[in-house]
Amino acid sequence: MTAILRQPAAPAPGALAPGAGAARQVWRRLRRRPSAATAAAVLALLVLLALAAPLLARVTGQDPNAYHDGLVDSARGGVPLGPLGGISADHWLGVEPGTGRDLFVRLLYGARISLLVALGATSVQILVGVAAGLAAALGNRFTAHFVGRLTDVMIALPALVFAIALTAVVPADFPRPLLLILVIGLLGWGSTARMVRAQTLALRELDFVAAARLSGNGTLRIARRELLPSLAAPVITYAAIQVPTNIVAEASLSFLGVGVKPPTPSWGQMLSSAQTWFRADPLYVLLPAGLLFVTVLAFTVLGDAVRTALDPREGSRLRIGTRKEAAA
């Protein structure tokens, strides 16, 4: 559990410079990968369903927080009436045990929380990590030393323990999705900063940066106009890899009871409450767990495809290594 908020390994340096031509080349490489197209289609469908959750709730005539006591068997402790967890024409995926709340609508609203927190936390990690990495690579000796040691501390922190502590002490009226975004994002920028620092140290020795320095440009101008465009590819790759990690982090915190608070639905929260129902109503466990698995898998596959498209050398190394292993 302590590794839930750990960062993935940094991607290989990007081989493509930014620009319209490079973007078209990356797009062509992605389209040639069926796995990337499938993952992108799955994620697009999930995002569309999450955005359309209020509309679909009105279409089905269900409220995510409305209780239906008549749809559960109180004599059996609240087990849904009917087959497969109470699936019917009105409740497409059944109802929640004990409360009778519509499961389909709650899963849609739970997707909104999971995606919002994961994307928001990733944005915070990228913004803070890029700023810290540039400062460590371009600053004076004191700045480089201070930011470097701070980055080491952030990477070494037991992030899940600190996340639980921070979310537990914040007042209950503070918006929980925003709190999760800030906690996960501010505890997880260390690896991004280390990757950006390493990339920047390599880039600043190249001729185009030296030419910009000889032209009289200051550090901020060089960072903004010369280094940031060249850092776009590895940063985008790292962000794509980071999103599934943050989805799991949000689900873990909600599962432990320190994430999103009821009645706001969350996949992790639903899994937490499903612990006592997995024998009586297996679908109540399988549906949020399955959606969480599919979402994380789709983001992981798409992130790997983006990494290979931005850096074709990575795909070549993987293919060569596979052939060598097969020959051996």
XYZ file of C-alpha atoms in Angstrom:
328
model
C 0.000 0.000 0.000
C 2.824 2.407 0.728
C 3.815 2.321 -2.932
C 0.423 3.471 -4.235
C 1.494 7.077 -4.688
C 4.999 6.243 -5.942
C 5.889 7.672 -9.331
C 6.564 5.543 -12.416
C 9.992 5.406 -13.981
C 10.932 8.440 -16.038
C 10.475 8.051 -19.787
C 13.358 8.075 -22.191
C 14.319 11.452 -23.664
C 11.948 12.564 -26.428
C 13.284 12.364 -29.935
C 10.847 14.762 -31.577
C 10.974 18.524 -31.464
C 7.602 20.234 -31.045
C 5.789 21.586 -34.030
C 2.982 20.861 -36.455
C 5.077 18.384 -38.470
C 6.136 16.482 -35.349
C 2.531 16.396 -34.115
C 1.356 14.885 -37.415
C 4.155 12.330 -37.264
C 3.197 11.322 -33.716
C -0.459 11.080 -34.737
C 0.421 8.775 -37.653
C 2.449 6.523 -35.356
C -0.395 6.331 -32.848
C -2.934 5.477 -35.539
C -0.775 2.535 -36.634
C -1.089 0.987 -33.163
C -4.451 -0.802 -32.689
C -3.902 -0.961 -28.934
C -3.542 2.830 -28.742
C -6.691 3.377 -30.817
C -8.645 0.946 -28.633
C -7.411 2.532 -25.401
C -8.201 6.025 -26.684
C -11.710 4.926 -27.707
C -12.345 3.379 -24.276
C -11.138 6.522 -22.494
C -13.172 8.782 -24.792
C -16.283 6.723 -24.005
C -15.608 6.886 -20.260
C -15.066 10.642 -20.365
C -18.218 11.116 -22.452
C -20.296 9.053 -20.032
C -18.853 10.916 -17.045
C -19.628 14.304 -18.591
C -23.125 13.152 -19.526
C -23.877 11.754 -16.055
C -26.509 14.418 -15.171
C -28.212 13.958 -18.550
C -28.231 10.161 -18.260
C -29.564 10.461 -14.710
C -32.515 12.458 -16.038
C -33.049 9.979 -18.890
C -33.201 7.053 -16.470
C -35.195 9.085 -13.943
C -32.754 8.259 -11.149
C -30.979 10.399 -8.573
C -27.535 9.170 -7.428
C -28.362 9.911 -3.793
C -32.032 8.859 -3.674
C -32.768 5.926 -1.377
C -35.237 3.207 -2.427
C -36.022 1.115 0.630
C -38.580 -0.893 -1.311
C -35.895 -2.309 -3.612
C -33.916 -4.074 -0.875
C -34.847 -6.971 1.389
C -34.643 -5.633 4.939
C -35.181 -9.121 6.339
C -31.891 -10.217 4.731
C -29.933 -7.171 5.810
C -30.557 -5.031 2.734
C -29.801 -7.427 -0.152
C -31.282 -6.081 -3.420
C -34.524 -7.696 -4.530
C -34.546 -9.377 -7.915
C -31.854 -11.079 -10.002
C -28.272 -9.853 -10.404
C -28.428 -7.193 -7.742
C -31.852 -5.834 -8.707
C -31.323 -5.254 -12.447
C -34.539 -4.033 -14.065
C -35.837 -1.696 -16.748
C -35.571 1.207 -14.292
C -32.216 0.218 -12.794
C -29.950 -0.908 -15.621
C -27.108 -2.200 -13.423
C -29.115 -2.934 -10.297
C -29.193 -1.072 -7.010
C -26.819 -0.528 -4.129
C -27.245 -2.998 -1.248
C -28.670 -1.513 1.928
C -29.795 1.760 0.337
C -31.407 0.874 -3.002
C -29.625 3.734 -4.779
C -29.273 3.299 -8.536
C -25.891 1.738 -9.280
C -25.605 2.845 -12.916
C -25.945 6.530 -12.087
C -23.627 6.301 -9.089
C -20.954 4.632 -11.223
C -21.193 7.490 -13.733
C -20.831 10.118 -11.016
C -17.994 8.106 -9.511
C -16.200 8.267 -12.871
C -16.416 12.063 -12.733
C -14.634 12.088 -9.365
C -11.939 9.586 -10.362
C -11.091 11.311 -13.649
C -11.297 14.831 -12.189
C -8.974 14.025 -9.291
C -6.501 12.069 -11.445
C -6.242 14.717 -14.175
C -6.159 17.587 -11.680
C -3.456 15.958 -9.543
C -1.406 15.181 -12.650
C -1.618 18.832 -13.717
C -0.376 19.964 -10.297
C 2.482 17.468 -10.402
C 3.540 18.586 -13.872
C 3.381 22.320 -13.080
C 5.293 22.052 -9.805
C 7.699 19.421 -11.128
C 8.606 21.372 -14.271
C 9.178 24.580 -12.285
C 11.298 22.790 -9.681
C 13.286 20.859 -12.291
C 14.106 23.989 -14.263
C 15.084 25.831 -11.089
C 17.389 22.979 -10.041
C 19.064 22.836 -13.465
C 19.317 26.570 -14.232
C 19.579 28.192 -10.813
C 22.675 29.112 -8.852
C 24.479 26.661 -6.617
C 22.320 27.369 -3.570
C 19.065 27.026 -5.527
C 20.208 23.839 -7.233
C 21.258 22.306 -3.910
C 18.079 23.342 -2.074
C 15.678 22.177 -4.790
C 17.654 18.974 -5.287
C 17.495 18.041 -1.606
C 13.801 18.992 -1.425
C 13.125 16.771 -4.429
C 14.940 13.889 -2.761
C 12.829 14.371 0.378
C 9.571 14.399 -1.612
C 10.513 11.199 -3.418
C 11.527 9.461 -0.180
C 8.378 10.452 1.736
C 5.876 7.674 2.500
C 3.317 9.479 0.365
C 0.288 7.362 1.261
C 0.821 7.864 5.003
C 1.160 11.629 4.579
C -1.872 11.723 2.278
C -3.992 9.914 4.870
C -2.804 12.280 7.609
C -3.430 15.420 5.567
C -6.877 14.410 4.347
C -7.890 13.369 7.870
C -7.040 16.690 9.575
C -8.511 19.086 7.006
C -11.961 20.469 7.993
C -14.888 18.456 6.672
C -16.387 21.439 4.816
C -13.347 21.741 2.527
C -14.201 20.349 -0.942
C -12.851 16.806 -0.944
C -12.100 16.519 -4.685
C -10.028 19.707 -4.511
C -8.290 18.430 -1.379
C -7.409 15.146 -3.072
C -6.063 16.990 -6.108
C -3.813 19.162 -3.941
C -2.639 16.369 -1.644
C -1.843 13.849 -4.407
C -0.352 16.527 -6.645
C 1.812 18.249 -4.038
C 3.119 14.951 -2.673
C 3.941 13.489 -6.065
C 5.919 16.079 -8.030
C 9.382 14.866 -6.990
C 9.965 12.389 -9.805
C 8.703 14.871 -12.393
C 11.199 17.455 -11.119
C 14.049 14.943 -11.241
C 13.184 13.974 -14.825
C 12.910 17.622 -15.953
C 16.221 18.480 -14.251
C 18.014 15.629 -16.026
C 16.524 16.601 -19.387
C 17.372 20.281 -18.877
C 20.980 19.562 -17.910
C 21.372 17.657 -21.185
C 19.589 20.288 -23.286
C 21.475 23.293 -21.943
C 24.734 21.954 -23.384
C 23.342 21.900 -26.928
C 24.202 24.489 -29.551
C 20.811 26.197 -29.793
C 20.807 26.980 -26.058
C 24.400 28.239 -26.231
C 23.463 30.451 -29.187
C 20.519 31.887 -27.270
C 22.797 32.584 -24.291
C 25.393 34.310 -26.487
C 22.620 36.449 -27.990
C 22.101 38.021 -24.579
C 18.915 36.194 -23.580
C 18.338 35.790 -19.862
C 17.716 32.538 -18.036
C 13.930 32.945 -17.934
C 13.731 33.740 -21.640
C 15.926 30.755 -22.535
C 13.800 28.489 -20.349
C 10.556 29.768 -21.869
C 11.534 29.933 -25.538
C 14.221 27.274 -25.915
C 13.948 24.661 -23.181
C 10.218 24.312 -22.531
C 9.358 23.435 -26.164
C 12.067 20.781 -26.151
C 10.768 19.404 -22.840
C 7.224 19.053 -24.170
C 7.610 15.479 -25.459
C 9.027 13.864 -22.283
C 6.666 15.852 -20.055
C 3.601 14.788 -22.078
C 4.790 11.196 -21.955
C 5.335 11.377 -18.207
C 1.886 12.912 -17.665
C 0.221 10.117 -19.653
C 1.985 7.529 -17.514
C 1.155 9.388 -14.291
C -2.644 9.581 -14.731
C -3.370 5.878 -13.968
C -1.170 6.072 -10.872
C -3.260 8.972 -9.599
C -6.529 7.156 -10.375
C -5.361 4.306 -8.149
C -4.225 6.793 -5.485
C -7.666 8.450 -5.350
C -9.414 5.082 -5.221
C -7.079 3.930 -2.432
C -7.703 7.008 -0.297
C -11.471 6.730 -0.808
C -11.276 3.003 -0.038
C -9.509 3.818 3.250
C -12.243 6.318 4.154
C -10.208 9.528 3.863
C -11.127 10.442 0.304
C -14.457 11.592 -1.066
C -17.123 11.617 1.629
C -20.629 10.158 1.266
C -23.058 10.708 -0.323
C -20.726 11.783 -3.166
C -20.037 8.565 -5.105
C -16.530 7.327 -5.838
C -15.300 4.007 -7.190
C -12.913 3.573 -4.272
C -15.641 4.425 -1.775
C -18.005 1.934 -3.419
C -15.354 -0.778 -3.215
C -14.864 0.011 0.465
C -18.559 -0.404 1.261
C -18.772 -3.500 -0.978
C -16.489 -5.493 1.330
C -19.466 -6.698 3.349
C -21.612 -7.501 0.298
C -19.312 -9.457 -2.017
C -21.059 -12.767 -1.233
C -24.644 -11.543 -1.308
C -24.206 -9.185 -4.291
C -21.032 -9.868 -6.318
C -21.925 -7.309 -8.994
C -21.637 -4.511 -6.451
C -17.943 -5.414 -6.157
C -17.260 -6.349 -9.777
C -18.714 -3.252 -11.436
C -16.602 -0.512 -9.750
C -13.557 -2.812 -9.644
C -13.962 -3.617 -13.341
C -14.342 0.032 -14.328
C -11.303 0.964 -12.262
C -9.269 -1.811 -13.887
C -10.355 -0.902 -17.430
C -9.638 2.809 -16.896
C -6.179 2.234 -15.439
C -5.338 -0.303 -18.158
C -6.500 2.044 -20.939
C -4.451 4.956 -19.595
C -1.418 2.706 -19.177
C -1.651 1.356 -22.732
C -2.186 4.828 -24.159
C 0.703 6.246 -22.132
C 3.015 3.520 -23.387
C 1.887 4.199 -26.976
C 2.488 7.932 -26.586
C 5.961 7.254 -25.187
C 6.855 5.063 -28.159
C 5.354 7.511 -30.668
C 7.279 10.448 -29.232
C 10.505 8.437 -28.974
C 10.677 5.757 -31.704
C 14.087 4.679 -30.371
C 12.305 3.252 -27.321
C 10.162 0.989 -29.485
C 13.228 -0.078 -31.492
C 15.110 -0.947 -28.302
C 12.160 -2.997 -27.075
C 11.889 -4.906 -30.368
C 15.643 -5.581 -30.503
C 15.641 -6.749 -26.892
C 12.687 -9.076 -27.574
C 14.425 -10.614 -30.587
C 17.596 -11.174 -28.583
C 15.686 -12.873 -25.785
C 13.839 -15.070 -28.288
C 17.128 -16.041 -29.970
C 18.671 -16.875 -26.611
